[in-house]
CSV table of C-alpha atoms in Angstrom, one decimal:
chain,number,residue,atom,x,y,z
I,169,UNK,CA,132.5,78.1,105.0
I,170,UNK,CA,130.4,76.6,102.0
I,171,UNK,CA,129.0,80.0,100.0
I,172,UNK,CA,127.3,80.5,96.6
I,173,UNK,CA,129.3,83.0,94.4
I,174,UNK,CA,128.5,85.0,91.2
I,175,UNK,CA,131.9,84.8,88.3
I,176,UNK,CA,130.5,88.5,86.9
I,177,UNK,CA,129.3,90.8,89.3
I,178,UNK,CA,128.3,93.0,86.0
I,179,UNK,CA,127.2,92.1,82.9
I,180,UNK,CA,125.7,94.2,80.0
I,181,UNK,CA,124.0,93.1,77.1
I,182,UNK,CA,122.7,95.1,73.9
I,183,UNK,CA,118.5,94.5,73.9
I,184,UNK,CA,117.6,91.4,72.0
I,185,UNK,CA,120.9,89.6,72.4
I,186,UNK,CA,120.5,86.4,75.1
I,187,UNK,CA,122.2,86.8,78.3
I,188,UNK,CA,123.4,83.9,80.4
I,189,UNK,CA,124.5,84.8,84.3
I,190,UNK,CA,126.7,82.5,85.7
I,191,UNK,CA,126.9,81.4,89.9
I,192,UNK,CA,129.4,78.8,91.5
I,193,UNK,CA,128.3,77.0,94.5
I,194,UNK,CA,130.5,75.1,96.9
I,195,UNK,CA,128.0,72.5,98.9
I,196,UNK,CA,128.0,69.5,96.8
I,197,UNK,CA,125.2,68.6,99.3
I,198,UNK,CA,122.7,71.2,98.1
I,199,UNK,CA,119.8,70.1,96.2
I,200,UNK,CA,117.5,73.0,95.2
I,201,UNK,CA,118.5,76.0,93.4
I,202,UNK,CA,116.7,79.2,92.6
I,203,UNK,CA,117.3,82.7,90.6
I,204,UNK,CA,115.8,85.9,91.5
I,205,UNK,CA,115.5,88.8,90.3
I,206,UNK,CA,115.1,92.1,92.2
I,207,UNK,CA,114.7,95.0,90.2
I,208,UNK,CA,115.5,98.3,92.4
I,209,UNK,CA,113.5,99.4,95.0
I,210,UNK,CA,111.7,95.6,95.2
I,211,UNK,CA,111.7,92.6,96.7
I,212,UNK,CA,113.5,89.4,95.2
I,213,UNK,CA,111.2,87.2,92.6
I,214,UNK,CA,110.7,84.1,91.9
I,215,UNK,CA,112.6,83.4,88.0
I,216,UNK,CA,113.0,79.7,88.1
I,217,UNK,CA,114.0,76.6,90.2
I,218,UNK,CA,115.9,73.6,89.7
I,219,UNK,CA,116.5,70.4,91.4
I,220,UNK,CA,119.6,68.3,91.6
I,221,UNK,CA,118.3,64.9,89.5
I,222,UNK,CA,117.9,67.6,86.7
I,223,UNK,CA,120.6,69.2,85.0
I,224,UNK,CA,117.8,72.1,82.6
I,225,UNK,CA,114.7,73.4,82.8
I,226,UNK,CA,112.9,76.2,81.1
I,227,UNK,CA,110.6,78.8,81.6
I,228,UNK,CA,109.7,81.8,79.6
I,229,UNK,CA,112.4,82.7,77.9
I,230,UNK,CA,114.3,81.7,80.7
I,231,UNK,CA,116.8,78.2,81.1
I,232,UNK,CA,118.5,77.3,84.3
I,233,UNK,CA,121.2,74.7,83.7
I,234,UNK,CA,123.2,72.9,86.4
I,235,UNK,CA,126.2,71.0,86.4
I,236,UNK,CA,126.8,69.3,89.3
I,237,UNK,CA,130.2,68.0,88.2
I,238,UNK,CA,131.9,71.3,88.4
I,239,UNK,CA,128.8,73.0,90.7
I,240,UNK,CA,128.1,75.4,88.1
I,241,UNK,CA,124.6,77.3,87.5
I,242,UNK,CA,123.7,79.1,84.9
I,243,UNK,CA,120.5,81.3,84.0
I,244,UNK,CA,119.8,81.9,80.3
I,245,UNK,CA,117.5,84.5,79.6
I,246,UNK,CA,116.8,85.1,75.2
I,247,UNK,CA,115.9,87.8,73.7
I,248,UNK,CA,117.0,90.2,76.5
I,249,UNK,CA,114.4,93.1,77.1
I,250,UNK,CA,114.8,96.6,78.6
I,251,UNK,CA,112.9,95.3,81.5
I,252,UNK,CA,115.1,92.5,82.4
I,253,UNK,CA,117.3,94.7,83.9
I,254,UNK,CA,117.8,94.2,87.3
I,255,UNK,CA,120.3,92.1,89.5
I,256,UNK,CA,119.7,88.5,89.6
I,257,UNK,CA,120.8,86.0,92.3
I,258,UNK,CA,121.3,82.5,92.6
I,259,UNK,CA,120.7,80.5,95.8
I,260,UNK,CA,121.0,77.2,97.3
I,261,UNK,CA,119.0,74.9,99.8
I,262,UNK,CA,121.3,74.6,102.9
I,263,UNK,CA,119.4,72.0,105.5
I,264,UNK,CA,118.2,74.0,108.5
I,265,UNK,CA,121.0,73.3,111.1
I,266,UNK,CA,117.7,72.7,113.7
I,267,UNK,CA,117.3,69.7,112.0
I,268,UNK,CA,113.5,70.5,111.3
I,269,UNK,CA,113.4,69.5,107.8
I,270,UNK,CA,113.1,72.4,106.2
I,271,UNK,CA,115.8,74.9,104.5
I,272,UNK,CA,117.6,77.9,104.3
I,273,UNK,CA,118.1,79.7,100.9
I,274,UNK,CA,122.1,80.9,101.0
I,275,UNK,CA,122.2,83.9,98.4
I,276,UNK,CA,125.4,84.7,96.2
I,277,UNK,CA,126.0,88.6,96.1
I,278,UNK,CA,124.4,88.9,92.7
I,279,UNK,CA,124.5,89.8,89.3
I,280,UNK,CA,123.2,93.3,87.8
I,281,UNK,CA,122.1,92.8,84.4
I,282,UNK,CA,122.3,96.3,82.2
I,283,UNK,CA,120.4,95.9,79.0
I,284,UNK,CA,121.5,98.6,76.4
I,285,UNK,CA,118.6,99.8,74.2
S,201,UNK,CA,95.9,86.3,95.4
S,202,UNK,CA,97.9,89.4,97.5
S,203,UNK,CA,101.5,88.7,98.0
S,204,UNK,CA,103.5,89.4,101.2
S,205,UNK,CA,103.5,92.4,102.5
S,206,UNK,CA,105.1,94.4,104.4
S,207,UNK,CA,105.2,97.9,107.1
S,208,UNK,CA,106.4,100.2,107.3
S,209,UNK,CA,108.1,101.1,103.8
S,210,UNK,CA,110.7,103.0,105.7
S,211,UNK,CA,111.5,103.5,108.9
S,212,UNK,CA,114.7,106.0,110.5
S,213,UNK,CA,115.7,105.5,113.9
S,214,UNK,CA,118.4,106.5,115.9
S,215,UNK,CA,121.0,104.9,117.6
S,216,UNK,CA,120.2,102.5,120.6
S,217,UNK,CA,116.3,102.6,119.8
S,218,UNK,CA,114.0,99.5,118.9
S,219,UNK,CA,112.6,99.0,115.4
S,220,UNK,CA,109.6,96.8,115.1
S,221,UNK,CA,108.9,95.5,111.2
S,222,UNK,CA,105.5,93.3,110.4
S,223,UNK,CA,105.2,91.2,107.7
S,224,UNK,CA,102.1,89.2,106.3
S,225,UNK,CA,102.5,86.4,104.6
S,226,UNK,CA,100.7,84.8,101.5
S,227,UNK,CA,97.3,83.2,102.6
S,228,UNK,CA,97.9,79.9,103.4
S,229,UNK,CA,101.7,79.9,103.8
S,230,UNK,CA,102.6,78.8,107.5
S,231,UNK,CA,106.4,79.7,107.0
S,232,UNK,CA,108.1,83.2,107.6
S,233,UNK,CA,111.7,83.9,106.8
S,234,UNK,CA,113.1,87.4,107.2
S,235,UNK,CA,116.4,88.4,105.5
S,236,UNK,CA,119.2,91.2,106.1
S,237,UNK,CA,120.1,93.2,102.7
S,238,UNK,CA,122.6,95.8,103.4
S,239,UNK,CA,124.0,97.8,100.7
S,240,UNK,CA,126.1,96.3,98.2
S,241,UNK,CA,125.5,92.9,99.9
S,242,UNK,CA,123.8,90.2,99.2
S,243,UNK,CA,121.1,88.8,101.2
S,244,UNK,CA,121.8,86.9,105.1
S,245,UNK,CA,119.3,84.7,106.5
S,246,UNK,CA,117.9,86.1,110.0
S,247,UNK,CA,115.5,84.0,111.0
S,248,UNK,CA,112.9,81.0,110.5
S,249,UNK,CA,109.3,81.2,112.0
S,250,UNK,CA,107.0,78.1,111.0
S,251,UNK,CA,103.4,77.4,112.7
S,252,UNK,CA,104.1,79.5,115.7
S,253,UNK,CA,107.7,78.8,116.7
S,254,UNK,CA,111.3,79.6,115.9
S,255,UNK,CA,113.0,76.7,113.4
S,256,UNK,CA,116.1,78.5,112.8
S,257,UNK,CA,118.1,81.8,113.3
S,258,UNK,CA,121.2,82.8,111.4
S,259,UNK,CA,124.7,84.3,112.8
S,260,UNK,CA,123.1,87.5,114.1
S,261,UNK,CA,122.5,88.8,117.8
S,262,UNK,CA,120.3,88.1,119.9
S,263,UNK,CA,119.0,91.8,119.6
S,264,UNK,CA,117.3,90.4,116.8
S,265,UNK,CA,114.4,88.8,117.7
S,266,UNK,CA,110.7,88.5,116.3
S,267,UNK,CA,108.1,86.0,116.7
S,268,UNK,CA,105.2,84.5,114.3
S,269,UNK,CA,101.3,85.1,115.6
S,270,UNK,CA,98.6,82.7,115.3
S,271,UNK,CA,97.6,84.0,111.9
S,272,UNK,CA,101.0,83.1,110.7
S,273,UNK,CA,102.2,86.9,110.1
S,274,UNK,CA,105.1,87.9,111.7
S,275,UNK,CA,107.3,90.6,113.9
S,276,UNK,CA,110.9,91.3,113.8
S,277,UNK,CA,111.9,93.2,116.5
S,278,UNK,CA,115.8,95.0,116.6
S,279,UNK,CA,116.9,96.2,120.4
S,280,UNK,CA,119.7,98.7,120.9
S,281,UNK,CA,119.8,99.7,117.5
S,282,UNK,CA,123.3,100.5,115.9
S,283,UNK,CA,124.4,102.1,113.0
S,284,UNK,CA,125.7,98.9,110.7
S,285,UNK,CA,121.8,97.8,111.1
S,286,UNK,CA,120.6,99.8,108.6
S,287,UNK,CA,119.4,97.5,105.5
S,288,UNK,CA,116.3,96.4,103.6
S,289,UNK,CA,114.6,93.9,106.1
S,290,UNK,CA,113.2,91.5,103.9
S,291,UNK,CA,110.3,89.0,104.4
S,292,UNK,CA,109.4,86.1,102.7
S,293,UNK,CA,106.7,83.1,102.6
S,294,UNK,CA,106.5,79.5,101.7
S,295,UNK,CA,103.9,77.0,102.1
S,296,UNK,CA,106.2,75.3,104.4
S,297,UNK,CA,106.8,72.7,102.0
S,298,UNK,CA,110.6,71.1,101.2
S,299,UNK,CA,112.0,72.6,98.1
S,300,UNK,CA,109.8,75.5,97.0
S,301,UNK,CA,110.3,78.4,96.6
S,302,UNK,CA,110.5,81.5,98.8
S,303,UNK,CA,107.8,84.6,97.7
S,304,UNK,CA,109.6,87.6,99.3
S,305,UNK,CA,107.7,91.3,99.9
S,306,UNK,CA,109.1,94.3,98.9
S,307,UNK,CA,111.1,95.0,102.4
S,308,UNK,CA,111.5,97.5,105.1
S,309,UNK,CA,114.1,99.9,104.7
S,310,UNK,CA,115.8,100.5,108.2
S,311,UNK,CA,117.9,103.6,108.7
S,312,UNK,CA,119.8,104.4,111.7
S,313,UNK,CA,121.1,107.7,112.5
């Protein structure tokens, strides 16, 4: 079936460096895209989103880019802080098979970002 | 603004008990999703609650079951509880809108023994 995959299950990146977190999807039909971080012992949170007629968008310190060519999403955070370390995930919108209207997030496996004081 | 919570924290049951997790949503979000997180994993959709009723549940049996109250906070309920089922539960809120985001709580941690 159609799944969201991470390309680096681990990455670690010396503090101040940028980090960029990759994630593969396979539904060419999925229009809304979303990173999250959850730090241990937490919930996921809300990073950033992105939509499919966009291909970037930026936050604080953090960039989403998509290609939809290749289904490719990135997340680009700068400056990398001890505090970013956690595991991030990428997800996609998958239509609700009910036909309701509304969606499903599918999560990849994640990412756990290490940042190296 | 609170977030979503949820109770318990942690809960340990045994084998072929019931586990009942609550969740409250953010105010004025009318959608509820709840989300399996076993170790190492990543997470698998359970089920959908919006105003009231069931939208959508994911490949899981039917010993999982909850349901959304009036208020919009909601109740997952696991029968004949088994050993692969412990996970963080996690529960999550939306304003029911297309394409925003989910705000997740910080789970229940389920262990069966």
């Amino acid at each position: 079936g159609e799944s969201v995959g991470l390309h680096l299950p681990t990455l670690s990146v010396q503090e101040g460096d940028n980090s960029i977190i990759n994630c593969a999807y396979s539904n060419s039909a999925s229009d809304y895209f979303i990173w999250y971080k959850q730090e241990s012992g937490k919930g996921p949170q809300f990073i950033i989103d992105i939509r499919s007629n966009m291909d970037k968008r930026q936050g604080q310190r953090v960039t989403v880019l998509l290609n939809k060519t290749v289904k490719h999403l990135s997340l680009q955070i700068a400056a990398t802080q001890p505090g970013d370390s956690a595991v991030y995930f990428c997800a996609e919108n998958t239509f609700a098979s009910s036909g309701a209207g509304s969606y499903q997030l599918t999560f990849g496996k994640g990412t756990k970002l290490s940042v190296i004081p | 603004e609170a977030g979503v919570t949820q109770s318990p924290t942690h809960l340990i049951k045994t084998r072929g008990q019931q586990a009942t997790l609550r969740c409250s949503p953010i105010s004025g979000h009318t959608s509820v999703y709840w989300y399996q997180q076993a170790l190492g994993l990543g997470l698998q959709f359970l089920l959908w609650y919006d105003e009231g009723e069931e939208r959508n549940r994911g490949n899981f049996p039917p010993r999982f079951s909850g349901r959304q109250f009036p208020n919009y906070s909601s109740e997952l309920n696991v029968n004949a509880l088994e050993l692969e089922d412990s996970a963080l539960y996690l529960c999550a809120s939306t304003p029911g809108q297309y394409n925003s985001p989910l705000h997740f709580g910080n789970g229940t941690r389920l262990t069966v023994t």
